[in-house]
Short mmCIF file of C-alpha atoms in Angstrom, two decimals:
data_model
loop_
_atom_site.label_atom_id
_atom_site.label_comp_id
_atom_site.label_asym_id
_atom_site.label_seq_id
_atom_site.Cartn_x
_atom_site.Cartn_y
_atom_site.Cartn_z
CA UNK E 7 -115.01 -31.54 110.45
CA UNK E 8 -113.51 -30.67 113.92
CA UNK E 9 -110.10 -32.60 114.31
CA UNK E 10 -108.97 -33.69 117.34
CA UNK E 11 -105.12 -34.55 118.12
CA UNK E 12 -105.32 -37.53 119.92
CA UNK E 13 -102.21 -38.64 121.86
CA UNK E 14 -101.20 -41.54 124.58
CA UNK E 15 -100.87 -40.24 128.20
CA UNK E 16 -98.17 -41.64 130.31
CA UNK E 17 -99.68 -43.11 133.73
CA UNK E 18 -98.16 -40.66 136.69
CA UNK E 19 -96.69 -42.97 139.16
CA UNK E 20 -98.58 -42.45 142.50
CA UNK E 21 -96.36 -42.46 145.57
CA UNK E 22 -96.95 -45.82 147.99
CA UNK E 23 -98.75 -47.19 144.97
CA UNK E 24 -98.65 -51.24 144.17
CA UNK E 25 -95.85 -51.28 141.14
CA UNK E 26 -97.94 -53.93 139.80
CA UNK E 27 -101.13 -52.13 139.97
CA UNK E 28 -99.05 -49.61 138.41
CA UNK E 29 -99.18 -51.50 135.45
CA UNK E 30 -102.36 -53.00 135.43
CA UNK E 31 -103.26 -49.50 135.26
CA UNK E 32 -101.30 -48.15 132.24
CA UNK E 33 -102.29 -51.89 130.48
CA UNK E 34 -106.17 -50.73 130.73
CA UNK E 35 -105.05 -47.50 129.46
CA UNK E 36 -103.04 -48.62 126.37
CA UNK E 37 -105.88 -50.74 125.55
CA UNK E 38 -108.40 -47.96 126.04
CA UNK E 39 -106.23 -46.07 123.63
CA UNK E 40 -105.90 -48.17 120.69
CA UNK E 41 -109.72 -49.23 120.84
CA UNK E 42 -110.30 -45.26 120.65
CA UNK E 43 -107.76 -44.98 118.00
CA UNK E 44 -109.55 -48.17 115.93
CA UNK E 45 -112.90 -46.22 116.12
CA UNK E 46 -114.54 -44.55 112.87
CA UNK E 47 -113.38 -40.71 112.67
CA UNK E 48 -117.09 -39.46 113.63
CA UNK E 49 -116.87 -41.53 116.97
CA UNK E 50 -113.27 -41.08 117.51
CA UNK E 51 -113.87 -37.14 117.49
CA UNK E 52 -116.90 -37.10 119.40
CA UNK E 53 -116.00 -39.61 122.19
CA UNK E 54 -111.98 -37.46 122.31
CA UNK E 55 -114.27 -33.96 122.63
CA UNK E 56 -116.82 -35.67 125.48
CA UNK E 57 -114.73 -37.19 127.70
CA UNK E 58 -111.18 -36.11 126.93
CA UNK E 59 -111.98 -32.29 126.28
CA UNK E 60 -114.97 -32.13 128.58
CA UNK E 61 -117.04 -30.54 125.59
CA UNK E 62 -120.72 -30.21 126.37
CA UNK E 63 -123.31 -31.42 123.30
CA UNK E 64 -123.83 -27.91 122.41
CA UNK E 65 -120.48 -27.01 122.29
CA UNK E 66 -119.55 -30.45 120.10
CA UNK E 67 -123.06 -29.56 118.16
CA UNK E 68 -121.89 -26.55 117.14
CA UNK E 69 -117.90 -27.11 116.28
CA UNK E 70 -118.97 -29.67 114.17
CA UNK E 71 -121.96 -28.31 112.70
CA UNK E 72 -124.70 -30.94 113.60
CA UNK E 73 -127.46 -31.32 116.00
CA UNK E 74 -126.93 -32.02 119.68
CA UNK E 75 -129.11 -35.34 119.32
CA UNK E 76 -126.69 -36.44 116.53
CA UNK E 77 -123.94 -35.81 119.26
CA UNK E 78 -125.46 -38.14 121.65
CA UNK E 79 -125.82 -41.06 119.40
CA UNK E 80 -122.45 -40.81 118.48
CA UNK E 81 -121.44 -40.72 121.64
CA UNK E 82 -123.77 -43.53 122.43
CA UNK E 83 -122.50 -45.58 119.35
CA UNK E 84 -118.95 -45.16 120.01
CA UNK E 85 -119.37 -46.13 123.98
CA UNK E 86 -121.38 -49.13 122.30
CA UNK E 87 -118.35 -49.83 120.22
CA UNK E 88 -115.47 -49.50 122.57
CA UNK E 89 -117.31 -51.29 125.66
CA UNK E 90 -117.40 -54.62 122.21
CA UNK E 91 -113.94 -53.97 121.39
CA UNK E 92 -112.42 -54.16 125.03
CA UNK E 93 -114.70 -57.03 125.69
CA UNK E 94 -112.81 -58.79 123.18
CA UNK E 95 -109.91 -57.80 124.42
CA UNK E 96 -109.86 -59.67 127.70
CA UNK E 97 -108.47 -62.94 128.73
#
């Protein structure tokens, strides 16, 4: 299987930005990154080489050695999955 290094981003401070929106930002993003980290491997690695890498399903298809349909349901499965998990998450 394909493994993808998955690593937190800092937030780049945007000049004449709201500090506090600031860090309403970088709180969505930590949370966005440890409900991507909590995911099974298979949706981890395909959700990391959709949307992070910019991989199409042929290219992901192929790396990992399965069919392009496969690709979309765990893509579909792991959007499924985070949209629970940050459900959860709020107050």
């Amino acid at each position: 299987m394909y493994a993808v290094p998955l690593q937190e981003a800092e937030v780049a401070a945007v000049p004449g930005s709201d500090p506090l929106e600031g860090l309403l930002v970088q709180e969505q993003q930590r949370q966005v990154y440890e409900a991507v980290l909590a995911l099974p491997e298979a949706y981890r690695e395909t959700i990391v080489q959709s949307a992070v890498l910019g991989l199409s399903d042929a290219e992901i298809a192929a790396l990992r050695g399965i069919s392009q349909e496969s690709v979309r349901q765990l893509r579909h499965r792991a959007r499924v999955r985070l949209k629970r998990m940050l459900k959860e998450e709020e107050p």
